[in-house]
């Protein structure tokens, strides 16, 4: 189940549903155990691969490459620039780059007409529920620690979609 809250946008005063997450992120150990259960690999083997994955992705993106993981999607770098730009092409240079971001595009499936029919990581039958003041009670898996108050989510266990 996916959750949303009602939010009024300052720009136009209109109200929109905004996706939110609850609790803290699912950790690497939990993902490793789930993948091990679904495969012939041990939890340790899967965790080892997951621990190395970020560095390997970064190595390829540092070489100017994008990285496509089948069934997941594509990762690539974008550059954040400083200032308002320059007047001539000759003035353009790396010194204008203030930061680097990693962008992600989920893998898509296309039907016979070429239209996108599904996106990986997005359930076709996602059920959205309004998250009012009360956070739904979800048991914490045995291998996860209890939520620490005042974490990244502001301590209330709810995080708004960072892309909005």
PDB file of N, CA, C and O in Angstrom, residues 147-156:
ATOM      1  N   UNK A 147      12.798   2.327  15.352  1.00  0.00           N
ATOM      2  CA  UNK A 147      13.027   3.677  14.830  1.00  0.00           C
ATOM      3  C   UNK A 147      13.573   4.584  15.919  1.00  0.00           C
ATOM      4  O   UNK A 147      13.122   4.567  17.052  1.00  0.00           O
ATOM      5  N   UNK A 148      14.568   5.380  15.549  1.00  0.00           N
ATOM      6  CA  UNK A 148      15.150   6.345  16.468  1.00  0.00           C
ATOM      7  C   UNK A 148      14.403   7.662  16.315  1.00  0.00           C
ATOM      8  O   UNK A 148      14.305   8.192  15.218  1.00  0.00           O
ATOM      9  N   UNK A 149      13.866   8.213  17.410  1.00  0.00           N
ATOM     10  CA  UNK A 149      13.134   9.483  17.299  1.00  0.00           C
ATOM     11  C   UNK A 149      14.030  10.590  16.768  1.00  0.00           C
ATOM     12  O   UNK A 149      15.215  10.635  17.065  1.00  0.00           O
ATOM     13  N   UNK A 150      13.428  11.487  15.973  1.00  0.00           N
ATOM     14  CA  UNK A 150      14.148  12.645  15.465  1.00  0.00           C
ATOM     15  C   UNK A 150      15.118  12.335  14.357  1.00  0.00           C
ATOM     16  O   UNK A 150      16.046  13.077  14.113  1.00  0.00           O
ATOM     17  N   UNK A 151      14.881  11.246  13.624  1.00  0.00           N
ATOM     18  CA  UNK A 151      15.764  10.867  12.521  1.00  0.00           C
ATOM     19  C   UNK A 151      15.553  11.758  11.321  1.00  0.00           C
ATOM     20  O   UNK A 151      15.016  12.855  11.413  1.00  0.00           O
ATOM     21  N   UNK A 152      15.973  11.277  10.141  1.00  0.00           N
ATOM     22  CA  UNK A 152      15.876  12.058   8.907  1.00  0.00           C
ATOM     23  C   UNK A 152      14.455  12.492   8.605  1.00  0.00           C
ATOM     24  O   UNK A 152      14.226  13.473   7.935  1.00  0.00           O
ATOM     25  N   UNK A 153      13.498  11.718   9.093  1.00  0.00           N
ATOM     26  CA  UNK A 153      12.110  12.015   8.759  1.00  0.00           C
ATOM     27  C   UNK A 153      11.493  13.050   9.693  1.00  0.00           C
ATOM     28  O   UNK A 153      10.303  13.281   9.658  1.00  0.00           O
ATOM     29  N   UNK A 154      12.289  13.659  10.543  1.00  0.00           N
ATOM     30  CA  UNK A 154      11.761  14.678  11.434  1.00  0.00           C
ATOM     31  C   UNK A 154      11.169  14.087  12.706  1.00  0.00           C
ATOM     32  O   UNK A 154      10.583  14.789  13.516  1.00  0.00           O
ATOM     33  N   UNK A 155      11.308  12.795  12.896  1.00  0.00           N
ATOM     34  CA  UNK A 155      10.851  12.164  14.110  1.00  0.00           C
ATOM     35  C   UNK A 155       9.417  11.696  14.069  1.00  0.00           C
ATOM     36  O   UNK A 155       8.975  11.014  14.971  1.00  0.00           O
ATOM     37  N   UNK A 156       8.659  12.050  13.036  1.00  0.00           N
ATOM     38  CA  UNK A 156       7.268  11.621  12.995  1.00  0.00           C
ATOM     39  C   UNK A 156       7.061  10.358  12.183  1.00  0.00           C
ATOM     40  O   UNK A 156       5.958   9.854  12.071  1.00  0.00           O
TER      41      UNK A 156
END
